[in-house]
JSON list of C-alpha atoms in Angstrom, two decimals:
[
{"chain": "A", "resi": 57, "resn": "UNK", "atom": "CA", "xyz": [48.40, -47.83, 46.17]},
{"chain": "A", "resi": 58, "resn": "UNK", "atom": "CA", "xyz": [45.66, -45.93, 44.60]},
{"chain": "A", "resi": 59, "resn": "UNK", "atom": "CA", "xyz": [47.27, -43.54, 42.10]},
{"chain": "A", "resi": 60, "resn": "UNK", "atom": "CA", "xyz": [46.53, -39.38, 42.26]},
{"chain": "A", "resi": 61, "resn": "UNK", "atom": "CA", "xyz": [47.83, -37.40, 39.57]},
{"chain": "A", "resi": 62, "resn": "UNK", "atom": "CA", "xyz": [47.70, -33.55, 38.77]},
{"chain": "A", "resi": 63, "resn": "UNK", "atom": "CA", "xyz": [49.45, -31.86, 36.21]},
{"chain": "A", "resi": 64, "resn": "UNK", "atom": "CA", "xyz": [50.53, -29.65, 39.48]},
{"chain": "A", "resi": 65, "resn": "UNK", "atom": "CA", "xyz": [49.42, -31.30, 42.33]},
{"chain": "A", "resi": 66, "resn": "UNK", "atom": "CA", "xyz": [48.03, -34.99, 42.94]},
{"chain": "A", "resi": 67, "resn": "UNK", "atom": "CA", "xyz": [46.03, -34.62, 46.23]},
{"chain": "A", "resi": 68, "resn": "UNK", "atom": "CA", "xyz": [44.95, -31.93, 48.45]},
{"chain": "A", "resi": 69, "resn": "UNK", "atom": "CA", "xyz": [43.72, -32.51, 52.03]},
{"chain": "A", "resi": 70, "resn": "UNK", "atom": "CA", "xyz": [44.33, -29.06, 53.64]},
{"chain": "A", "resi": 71, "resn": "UNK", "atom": "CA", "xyz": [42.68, -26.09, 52.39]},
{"chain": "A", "resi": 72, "resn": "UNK", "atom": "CA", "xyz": [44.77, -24.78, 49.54]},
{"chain": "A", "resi": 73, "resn": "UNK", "atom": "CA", "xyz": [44.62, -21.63, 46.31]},
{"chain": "A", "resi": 74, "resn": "UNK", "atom": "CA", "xyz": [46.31, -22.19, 43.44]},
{"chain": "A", "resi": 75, "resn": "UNK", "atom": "CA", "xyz": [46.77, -19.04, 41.59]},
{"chain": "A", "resi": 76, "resn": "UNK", "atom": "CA", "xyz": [48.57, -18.67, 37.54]},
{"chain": "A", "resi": 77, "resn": "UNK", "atom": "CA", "xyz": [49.62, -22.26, 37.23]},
{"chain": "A", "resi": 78, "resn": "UNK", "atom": "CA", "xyz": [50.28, -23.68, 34.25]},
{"chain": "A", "resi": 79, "resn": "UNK", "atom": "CA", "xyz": [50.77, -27.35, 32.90]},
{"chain": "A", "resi": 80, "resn": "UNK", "atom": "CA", "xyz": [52.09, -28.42, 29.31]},
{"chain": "A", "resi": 81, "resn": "UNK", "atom": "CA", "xyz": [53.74, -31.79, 30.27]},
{"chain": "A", "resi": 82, "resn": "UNK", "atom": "CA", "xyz": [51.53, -34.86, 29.11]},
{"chain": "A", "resi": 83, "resn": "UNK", "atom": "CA", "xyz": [50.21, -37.83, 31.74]},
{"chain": "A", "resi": 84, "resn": "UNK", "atom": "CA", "xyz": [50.17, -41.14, 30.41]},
{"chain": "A", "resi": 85, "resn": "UNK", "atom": "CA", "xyz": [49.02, -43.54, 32.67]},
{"chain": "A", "resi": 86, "resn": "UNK", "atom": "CA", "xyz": [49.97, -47.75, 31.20]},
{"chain": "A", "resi": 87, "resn": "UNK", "atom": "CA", "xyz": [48.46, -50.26, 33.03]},
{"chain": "A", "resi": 88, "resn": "UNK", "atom": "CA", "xyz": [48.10, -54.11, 32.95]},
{"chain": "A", "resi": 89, "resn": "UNK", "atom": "CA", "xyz": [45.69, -54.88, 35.17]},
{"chain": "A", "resi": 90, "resn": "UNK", "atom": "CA", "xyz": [44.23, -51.45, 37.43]},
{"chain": "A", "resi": 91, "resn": "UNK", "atom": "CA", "xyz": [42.43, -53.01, 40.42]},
{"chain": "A", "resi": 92, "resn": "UNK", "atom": "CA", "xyz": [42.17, -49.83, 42.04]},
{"chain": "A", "resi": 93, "resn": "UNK", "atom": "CA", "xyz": [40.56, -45.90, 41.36]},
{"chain": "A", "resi": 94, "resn": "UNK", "atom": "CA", "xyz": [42.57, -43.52, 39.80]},
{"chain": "A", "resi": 95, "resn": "UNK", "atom": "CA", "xyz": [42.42, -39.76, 39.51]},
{"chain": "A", "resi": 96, "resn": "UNK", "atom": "CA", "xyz": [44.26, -37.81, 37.30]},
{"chain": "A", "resi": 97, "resn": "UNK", "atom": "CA", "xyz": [43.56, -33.99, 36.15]},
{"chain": "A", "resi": 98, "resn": "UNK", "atom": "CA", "xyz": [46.10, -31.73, 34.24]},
{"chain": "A", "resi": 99, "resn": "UNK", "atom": "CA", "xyz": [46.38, -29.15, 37.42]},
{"chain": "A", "resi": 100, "resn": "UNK", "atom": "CA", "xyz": [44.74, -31.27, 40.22]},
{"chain": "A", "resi": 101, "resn": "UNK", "atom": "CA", "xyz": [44.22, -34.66, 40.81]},
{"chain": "A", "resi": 102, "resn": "UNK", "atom": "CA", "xyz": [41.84, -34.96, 44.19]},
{"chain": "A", "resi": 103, "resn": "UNK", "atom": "CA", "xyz": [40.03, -32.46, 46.47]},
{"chain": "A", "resi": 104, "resn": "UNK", "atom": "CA", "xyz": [38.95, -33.58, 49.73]},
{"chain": "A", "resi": 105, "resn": "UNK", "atom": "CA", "xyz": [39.34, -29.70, 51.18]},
{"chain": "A", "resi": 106, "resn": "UNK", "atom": "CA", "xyz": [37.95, -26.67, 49.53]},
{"chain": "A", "resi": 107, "resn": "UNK", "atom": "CA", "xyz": [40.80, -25.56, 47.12]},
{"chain": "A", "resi": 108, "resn": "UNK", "atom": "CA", "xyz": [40.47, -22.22, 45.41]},
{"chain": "A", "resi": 109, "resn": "UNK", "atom": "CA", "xyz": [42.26, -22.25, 41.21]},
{"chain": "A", "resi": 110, "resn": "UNK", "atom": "CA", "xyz": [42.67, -18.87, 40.27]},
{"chain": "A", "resi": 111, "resn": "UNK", "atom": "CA", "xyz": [43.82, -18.09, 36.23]},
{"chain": "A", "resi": 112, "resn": "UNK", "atom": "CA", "xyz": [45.22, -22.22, 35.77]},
{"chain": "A", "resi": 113, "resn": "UNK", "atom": "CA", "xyz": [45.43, -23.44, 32.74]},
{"chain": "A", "resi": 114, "resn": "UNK", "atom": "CA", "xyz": [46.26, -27.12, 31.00]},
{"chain": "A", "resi": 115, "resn": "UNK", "atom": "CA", "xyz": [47.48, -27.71, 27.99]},
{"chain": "A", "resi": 116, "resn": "UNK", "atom": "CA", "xyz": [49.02, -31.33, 28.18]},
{"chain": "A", "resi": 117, "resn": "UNK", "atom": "CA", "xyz": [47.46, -34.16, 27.06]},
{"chain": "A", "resi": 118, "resn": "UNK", "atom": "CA", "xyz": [45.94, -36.85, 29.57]},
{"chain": "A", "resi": 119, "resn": "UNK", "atom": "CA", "xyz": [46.08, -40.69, 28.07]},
{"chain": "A", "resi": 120, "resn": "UNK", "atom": "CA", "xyz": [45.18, -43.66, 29.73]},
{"chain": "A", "resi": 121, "resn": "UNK", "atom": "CA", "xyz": [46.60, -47.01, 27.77]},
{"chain": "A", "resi": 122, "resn": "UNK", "atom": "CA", "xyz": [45.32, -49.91, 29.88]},
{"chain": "A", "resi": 123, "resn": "UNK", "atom": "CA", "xyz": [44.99, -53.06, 28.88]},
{"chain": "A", "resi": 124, "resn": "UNK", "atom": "CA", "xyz": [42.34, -53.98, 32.14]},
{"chain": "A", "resi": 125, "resn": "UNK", "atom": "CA", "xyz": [40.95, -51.70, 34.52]},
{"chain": "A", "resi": 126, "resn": "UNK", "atom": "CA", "xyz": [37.99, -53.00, 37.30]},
{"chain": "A", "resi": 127, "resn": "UNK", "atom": "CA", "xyz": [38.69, -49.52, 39.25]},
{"chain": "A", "resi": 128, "resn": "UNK", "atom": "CA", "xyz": [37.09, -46.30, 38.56]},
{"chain": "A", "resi": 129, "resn": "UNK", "atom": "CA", "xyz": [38.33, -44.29, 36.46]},
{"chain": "A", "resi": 130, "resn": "UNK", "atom": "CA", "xyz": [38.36, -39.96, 37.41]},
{"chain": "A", "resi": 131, "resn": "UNK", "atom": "CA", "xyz": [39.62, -37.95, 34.89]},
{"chain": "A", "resi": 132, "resn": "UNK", "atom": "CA", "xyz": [39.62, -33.89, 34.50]},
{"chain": "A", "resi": 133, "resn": "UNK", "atom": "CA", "xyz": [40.43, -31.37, 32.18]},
{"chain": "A", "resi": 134, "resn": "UNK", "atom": "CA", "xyz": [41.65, -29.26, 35.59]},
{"chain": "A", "resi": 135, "resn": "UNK", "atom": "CA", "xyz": [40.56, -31.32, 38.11]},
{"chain": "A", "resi": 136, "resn": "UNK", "atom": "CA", "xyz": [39.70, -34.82, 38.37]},
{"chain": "A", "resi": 137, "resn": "UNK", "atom": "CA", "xyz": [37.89, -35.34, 41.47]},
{"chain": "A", "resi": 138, "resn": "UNK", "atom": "CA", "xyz": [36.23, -33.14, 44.22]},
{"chain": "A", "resi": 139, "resn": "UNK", "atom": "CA", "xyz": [34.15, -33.96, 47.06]},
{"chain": "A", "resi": 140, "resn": "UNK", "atom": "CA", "xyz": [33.78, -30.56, 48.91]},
{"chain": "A", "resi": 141, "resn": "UNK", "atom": "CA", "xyz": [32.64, -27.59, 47.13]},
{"chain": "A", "resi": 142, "resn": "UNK", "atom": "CA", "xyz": [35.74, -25.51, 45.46]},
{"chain": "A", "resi": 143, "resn": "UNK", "atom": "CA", "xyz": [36.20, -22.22, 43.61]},
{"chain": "A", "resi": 144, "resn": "UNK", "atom": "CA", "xyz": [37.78, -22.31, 40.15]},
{"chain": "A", "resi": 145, "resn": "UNK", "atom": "CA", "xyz": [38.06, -18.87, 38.24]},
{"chain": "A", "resi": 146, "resn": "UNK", "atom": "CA", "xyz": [38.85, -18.13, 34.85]},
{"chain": "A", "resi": 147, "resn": "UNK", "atom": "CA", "xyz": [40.56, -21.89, 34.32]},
{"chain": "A", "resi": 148, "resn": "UNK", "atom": "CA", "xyz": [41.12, -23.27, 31.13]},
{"chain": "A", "resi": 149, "resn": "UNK", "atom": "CA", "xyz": [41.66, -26.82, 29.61]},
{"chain": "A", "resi": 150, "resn": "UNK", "atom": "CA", "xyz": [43.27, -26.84, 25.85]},
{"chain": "A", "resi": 151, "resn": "UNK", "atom": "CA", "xyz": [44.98, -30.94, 26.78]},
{"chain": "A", "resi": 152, "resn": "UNK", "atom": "CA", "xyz": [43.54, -33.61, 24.77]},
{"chain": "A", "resi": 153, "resn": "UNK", "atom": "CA", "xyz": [42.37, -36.28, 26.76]},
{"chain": "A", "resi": 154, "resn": "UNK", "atom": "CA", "xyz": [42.34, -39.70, 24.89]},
{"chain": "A", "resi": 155, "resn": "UNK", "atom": "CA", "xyz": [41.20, -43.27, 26.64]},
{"chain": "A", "resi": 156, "resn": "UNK", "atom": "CA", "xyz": [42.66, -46.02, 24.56]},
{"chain": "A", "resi": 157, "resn": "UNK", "atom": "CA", "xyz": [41.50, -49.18, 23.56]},
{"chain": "A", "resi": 158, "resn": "UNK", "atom": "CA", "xyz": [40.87, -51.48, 26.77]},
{"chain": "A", "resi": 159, "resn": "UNK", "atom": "CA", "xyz": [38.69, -52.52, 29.42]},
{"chain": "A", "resi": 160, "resn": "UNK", "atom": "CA", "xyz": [37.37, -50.54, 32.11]},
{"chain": "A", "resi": 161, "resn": "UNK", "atom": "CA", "xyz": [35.48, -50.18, 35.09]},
{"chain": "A", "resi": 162, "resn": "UNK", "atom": "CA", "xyz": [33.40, -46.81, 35.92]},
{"chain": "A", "resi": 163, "resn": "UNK", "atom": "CA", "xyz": [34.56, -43.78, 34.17]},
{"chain": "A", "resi": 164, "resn": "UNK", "atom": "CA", "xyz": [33.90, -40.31, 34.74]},
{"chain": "A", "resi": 165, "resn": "UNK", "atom": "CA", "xyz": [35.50, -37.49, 32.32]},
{"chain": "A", "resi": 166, "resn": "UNK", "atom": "CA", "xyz": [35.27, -34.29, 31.83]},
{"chain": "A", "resi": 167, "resn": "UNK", "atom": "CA", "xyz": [37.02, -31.49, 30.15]},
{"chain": "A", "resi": 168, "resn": "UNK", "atom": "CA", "xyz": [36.84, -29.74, 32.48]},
{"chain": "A", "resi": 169, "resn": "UNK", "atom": "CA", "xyz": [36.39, -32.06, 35.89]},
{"chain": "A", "resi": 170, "resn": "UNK", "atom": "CA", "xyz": [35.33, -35.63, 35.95]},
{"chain": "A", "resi": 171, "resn": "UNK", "atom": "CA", "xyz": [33.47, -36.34, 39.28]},
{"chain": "A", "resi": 172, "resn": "UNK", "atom": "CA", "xyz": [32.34, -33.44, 41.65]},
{"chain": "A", "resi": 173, "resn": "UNK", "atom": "CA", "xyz": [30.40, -35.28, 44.16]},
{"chain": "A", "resi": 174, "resn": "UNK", "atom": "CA", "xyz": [29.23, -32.73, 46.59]},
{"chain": "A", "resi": 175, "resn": "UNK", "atom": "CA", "xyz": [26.33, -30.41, 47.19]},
{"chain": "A", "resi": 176, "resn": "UNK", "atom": "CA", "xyz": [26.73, -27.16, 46.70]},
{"chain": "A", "resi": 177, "resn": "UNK", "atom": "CA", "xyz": [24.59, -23.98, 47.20]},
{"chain": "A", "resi": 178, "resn": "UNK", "atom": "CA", "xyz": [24.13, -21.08, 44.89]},
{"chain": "A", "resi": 179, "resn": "UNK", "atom": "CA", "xyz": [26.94, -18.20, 45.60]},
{"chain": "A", "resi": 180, "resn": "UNK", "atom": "CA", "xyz": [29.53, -20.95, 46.83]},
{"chain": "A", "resi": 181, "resn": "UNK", "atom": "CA", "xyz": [32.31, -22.04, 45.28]},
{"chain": "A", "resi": 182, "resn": "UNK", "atom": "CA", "xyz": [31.73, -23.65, 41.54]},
{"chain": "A", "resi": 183, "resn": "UNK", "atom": "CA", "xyz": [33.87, -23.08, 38.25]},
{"chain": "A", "resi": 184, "resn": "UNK", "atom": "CA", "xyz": [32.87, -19.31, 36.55]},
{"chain": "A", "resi": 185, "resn": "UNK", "atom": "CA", "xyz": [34.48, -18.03, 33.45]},
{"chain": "A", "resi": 186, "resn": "UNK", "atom": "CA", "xyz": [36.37, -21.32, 32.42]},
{"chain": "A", "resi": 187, "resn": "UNK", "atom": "CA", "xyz": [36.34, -23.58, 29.50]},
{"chain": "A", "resi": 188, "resn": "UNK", "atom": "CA", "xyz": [37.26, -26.78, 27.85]},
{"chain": "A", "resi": 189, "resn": "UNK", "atom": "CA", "xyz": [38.82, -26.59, 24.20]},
{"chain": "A", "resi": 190, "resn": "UNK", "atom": "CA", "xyz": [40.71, -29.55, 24.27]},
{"chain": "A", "resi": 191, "resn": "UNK", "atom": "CA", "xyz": [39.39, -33.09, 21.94]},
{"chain": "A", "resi": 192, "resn": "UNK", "atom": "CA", "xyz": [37.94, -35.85, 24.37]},
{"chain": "A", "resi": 193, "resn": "UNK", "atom": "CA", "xyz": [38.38, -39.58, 22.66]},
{"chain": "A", "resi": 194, "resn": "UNK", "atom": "CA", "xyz": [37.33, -42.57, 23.75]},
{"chain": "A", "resi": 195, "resn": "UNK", "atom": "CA", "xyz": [38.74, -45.09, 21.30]},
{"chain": "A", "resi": 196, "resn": "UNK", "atom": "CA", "xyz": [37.40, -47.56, 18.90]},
{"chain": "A", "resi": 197, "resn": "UNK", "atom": "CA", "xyz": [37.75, -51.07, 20.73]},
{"chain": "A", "resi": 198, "resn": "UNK", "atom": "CA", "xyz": [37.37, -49.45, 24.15]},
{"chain": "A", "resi": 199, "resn": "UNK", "atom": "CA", "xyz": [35.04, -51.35, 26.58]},
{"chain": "A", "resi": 200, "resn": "UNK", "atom": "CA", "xyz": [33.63, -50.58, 29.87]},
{"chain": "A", "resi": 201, "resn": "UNK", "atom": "CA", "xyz": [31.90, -52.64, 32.22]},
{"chain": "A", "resi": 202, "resn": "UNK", "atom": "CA", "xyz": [30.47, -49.94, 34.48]},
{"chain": "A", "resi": 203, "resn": "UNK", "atom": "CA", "xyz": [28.67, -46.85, 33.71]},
{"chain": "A", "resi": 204, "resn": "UNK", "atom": "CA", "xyz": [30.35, -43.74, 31.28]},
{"chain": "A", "resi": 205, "resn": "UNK", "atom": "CA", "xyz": [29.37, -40.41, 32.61]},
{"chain": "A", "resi": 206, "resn": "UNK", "atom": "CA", "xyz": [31.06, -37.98, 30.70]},
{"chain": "A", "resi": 207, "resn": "UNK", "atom": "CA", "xyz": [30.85, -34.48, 29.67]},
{"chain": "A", "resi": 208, "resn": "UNK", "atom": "CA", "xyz": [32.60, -31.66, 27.74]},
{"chain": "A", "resi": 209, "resn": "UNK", "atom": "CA", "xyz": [32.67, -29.44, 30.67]},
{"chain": "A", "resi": 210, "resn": "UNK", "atom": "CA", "xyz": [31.81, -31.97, 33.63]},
{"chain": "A", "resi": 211, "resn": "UNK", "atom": "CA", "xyz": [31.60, -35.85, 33.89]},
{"chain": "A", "resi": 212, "resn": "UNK", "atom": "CA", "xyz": [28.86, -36.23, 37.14]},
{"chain": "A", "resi": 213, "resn": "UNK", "atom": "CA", "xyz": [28.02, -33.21, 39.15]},
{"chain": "A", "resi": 214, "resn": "UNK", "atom": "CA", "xyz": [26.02, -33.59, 42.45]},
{"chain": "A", "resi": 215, "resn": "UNK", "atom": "CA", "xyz": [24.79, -30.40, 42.65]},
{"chain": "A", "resi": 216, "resn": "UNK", "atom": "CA", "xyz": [26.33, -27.42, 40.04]},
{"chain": "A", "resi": 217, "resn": "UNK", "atom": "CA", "xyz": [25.93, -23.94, 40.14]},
{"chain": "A", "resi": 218, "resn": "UNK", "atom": "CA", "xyz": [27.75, -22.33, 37.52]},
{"chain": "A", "resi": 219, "resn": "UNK", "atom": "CA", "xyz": [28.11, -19.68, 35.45]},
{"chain": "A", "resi": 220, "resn": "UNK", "atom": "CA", "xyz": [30.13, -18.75, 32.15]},
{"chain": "A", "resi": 221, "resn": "UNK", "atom": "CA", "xyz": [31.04, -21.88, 31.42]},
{"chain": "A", "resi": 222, "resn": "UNK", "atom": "CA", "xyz": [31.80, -23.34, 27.40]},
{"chain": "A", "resi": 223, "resn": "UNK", "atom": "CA", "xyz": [33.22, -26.39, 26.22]},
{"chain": "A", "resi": 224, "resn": "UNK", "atom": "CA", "xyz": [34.80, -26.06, 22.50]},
{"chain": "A", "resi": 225, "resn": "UNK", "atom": "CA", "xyz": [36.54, -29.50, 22.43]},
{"chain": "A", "resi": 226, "resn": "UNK", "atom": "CA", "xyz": [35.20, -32.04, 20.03]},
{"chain": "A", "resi": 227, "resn": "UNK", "atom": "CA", "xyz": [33.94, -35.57, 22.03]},
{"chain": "A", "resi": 228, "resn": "UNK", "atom": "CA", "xyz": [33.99, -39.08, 19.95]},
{"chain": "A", "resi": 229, "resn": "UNK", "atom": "CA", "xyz": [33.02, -42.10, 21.24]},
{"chain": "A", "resi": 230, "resn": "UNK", "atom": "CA", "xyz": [34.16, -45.49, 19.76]},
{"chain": "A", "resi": 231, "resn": "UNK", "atom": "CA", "xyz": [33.32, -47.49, 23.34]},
{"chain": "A", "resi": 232, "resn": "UNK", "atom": "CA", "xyz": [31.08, -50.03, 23.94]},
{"chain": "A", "resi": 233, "resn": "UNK", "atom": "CA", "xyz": [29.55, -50.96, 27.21]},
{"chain": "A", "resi": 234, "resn": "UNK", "atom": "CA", "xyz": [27.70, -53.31, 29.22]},
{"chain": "A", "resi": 235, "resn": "UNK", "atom": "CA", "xyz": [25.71, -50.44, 31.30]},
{"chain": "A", "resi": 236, "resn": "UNK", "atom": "CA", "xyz": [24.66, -47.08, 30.38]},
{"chain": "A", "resi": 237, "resn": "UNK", "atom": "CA", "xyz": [26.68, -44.20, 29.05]},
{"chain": "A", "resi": 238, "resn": "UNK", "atom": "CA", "xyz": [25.06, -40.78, 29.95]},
{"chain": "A", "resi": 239, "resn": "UNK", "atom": "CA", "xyz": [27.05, -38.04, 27.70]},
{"chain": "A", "resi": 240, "resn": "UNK", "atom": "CA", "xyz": [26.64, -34.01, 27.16]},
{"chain": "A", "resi": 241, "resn": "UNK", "atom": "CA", "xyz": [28.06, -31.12, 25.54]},
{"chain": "A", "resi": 242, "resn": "UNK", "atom": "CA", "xyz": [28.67, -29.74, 28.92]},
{"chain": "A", "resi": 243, "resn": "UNK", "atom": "CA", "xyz": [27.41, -31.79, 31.42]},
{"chain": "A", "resi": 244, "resn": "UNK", "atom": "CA", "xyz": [27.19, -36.01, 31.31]},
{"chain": "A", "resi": 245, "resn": "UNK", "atom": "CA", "xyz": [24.92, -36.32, 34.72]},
{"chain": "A", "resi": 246, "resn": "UNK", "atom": "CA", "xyz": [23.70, -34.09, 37.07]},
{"chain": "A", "resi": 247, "resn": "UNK", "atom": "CA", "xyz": [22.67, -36.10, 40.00]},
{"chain": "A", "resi": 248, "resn": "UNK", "atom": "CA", "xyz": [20.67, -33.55, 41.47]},
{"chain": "A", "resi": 249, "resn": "UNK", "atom": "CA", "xyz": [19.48, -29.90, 39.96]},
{"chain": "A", "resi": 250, "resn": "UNK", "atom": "CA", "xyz": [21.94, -27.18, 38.43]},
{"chain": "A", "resi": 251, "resn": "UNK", "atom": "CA", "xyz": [21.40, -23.60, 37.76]},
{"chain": "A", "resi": 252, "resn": "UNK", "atom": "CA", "xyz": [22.28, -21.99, 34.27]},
{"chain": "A", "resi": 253, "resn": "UNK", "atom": "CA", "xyz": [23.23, -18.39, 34.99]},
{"chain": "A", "resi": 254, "resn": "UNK", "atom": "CA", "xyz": [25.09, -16.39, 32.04]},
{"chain": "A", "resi": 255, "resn": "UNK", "atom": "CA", "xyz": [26.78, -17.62, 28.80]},
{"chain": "A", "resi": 256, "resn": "UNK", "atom": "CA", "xyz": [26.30, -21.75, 28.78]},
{"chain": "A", "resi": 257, "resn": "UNK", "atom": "CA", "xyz": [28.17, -22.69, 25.63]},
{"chain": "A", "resi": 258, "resn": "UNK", "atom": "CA", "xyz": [28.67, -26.19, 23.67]},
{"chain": "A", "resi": 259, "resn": "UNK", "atom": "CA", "xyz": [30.41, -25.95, 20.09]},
{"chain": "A", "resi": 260, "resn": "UNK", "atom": "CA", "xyz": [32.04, -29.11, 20.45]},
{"chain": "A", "resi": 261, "resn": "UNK", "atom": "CA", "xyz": [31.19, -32.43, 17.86]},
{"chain": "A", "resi": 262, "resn": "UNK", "atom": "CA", "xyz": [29.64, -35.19, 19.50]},
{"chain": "A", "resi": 263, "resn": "UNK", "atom": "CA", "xyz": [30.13, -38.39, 17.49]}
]
């Protein structure tokens, strides 16, 4: 089966708020041969219900240690994946999140979440007064064979409206691939427009 993994939850599909949870227990995902998507995120795995995170926080590490991967790979900081708009509120990511040497597919990551494929308006839902501070790595010897869309804060965003968001986490990337790899200090790909409104931060290396 297709594997969903949160630090505190794996999947939502009824409307849920998570308020003060915390995660410090590392996810480590091994895998031979992946055929399938994955999602993993150190509070919340996958969305597909508006879910509220109120004062979470991560601080355990996220590794993926494949040895071939043709799935997608969804990986966030807090949340993984979302495809309805959500609210998350003063949320914090400190886990390191480390892709070892491989093959893979498609990946988003981000430190904060990896794929938020929805369209959202301006005063609805979005992440406000979070940040990433935890290291993103994507090994030497790591290969994809799909797109990389990554980004300290956010991996792909459809549509973002933001505000007070900062990613302090230091991003190296030792992969090679075959397509295109699209990579920020916040943001790897917005696929649509996004409004900056207060306090945008990067102090994160990129190398």
């Amino acid at each position: 089966g297709v594997p969903y993994f949160g630090g505190i939850c794996g999947g939502v599909t009824k409307a849920k708020s998570f308020t003060s949870c915390t995660n410090s227990g590392a996810i480590t995902f091994n895998a031979t041969n992946c055929t399938v998507n994955t999602y993993f995120g150190g509070i919340l795995g996958f969305a597909s219900v508006a879910v509220t995170l109120e004062s979470c926080s991560n601080s355990g590490a996220i590794t993926y240690n494949p040895t071939k991967m043709t799935g997608t790979t969804n990986i966030g900081g807090i949340v993984s994946t979302s495809t309805v708009v959500h609210t998350v509120n003063n949320c914090f990511n400190a886990g390191a999140i480390t892709l070892k040497k491989g093959t893979y597919g498609v990946v988003y990551l981000g430190g904060a979440i990896g794929y938020a494929n929805y369209t959202q308006t301006e005063g609805t839902g979005g992440f406000h007064n979070c940040y990433n501070k935890g290291a993103i790595t994507l090994e030497d010897g790591m290969s994809t064979t799909g797109n990389i869309r990554m980004g300290g804060f956010t991996g792909y965003h459809k549509v973002a409206y933001d505000t007070n968001i900062a990613n302090y986490g230091d991003i190296y990337v030792g992969a090679t691939t075959t397509k295109q790899i699209l990579l920020g200090g916040l943001y790897g790909y917005s696929g649509s427009a996004y409004i900056m409104k207060g306090g945008y931060v990067n102090t994160g290396n990129i190398t």
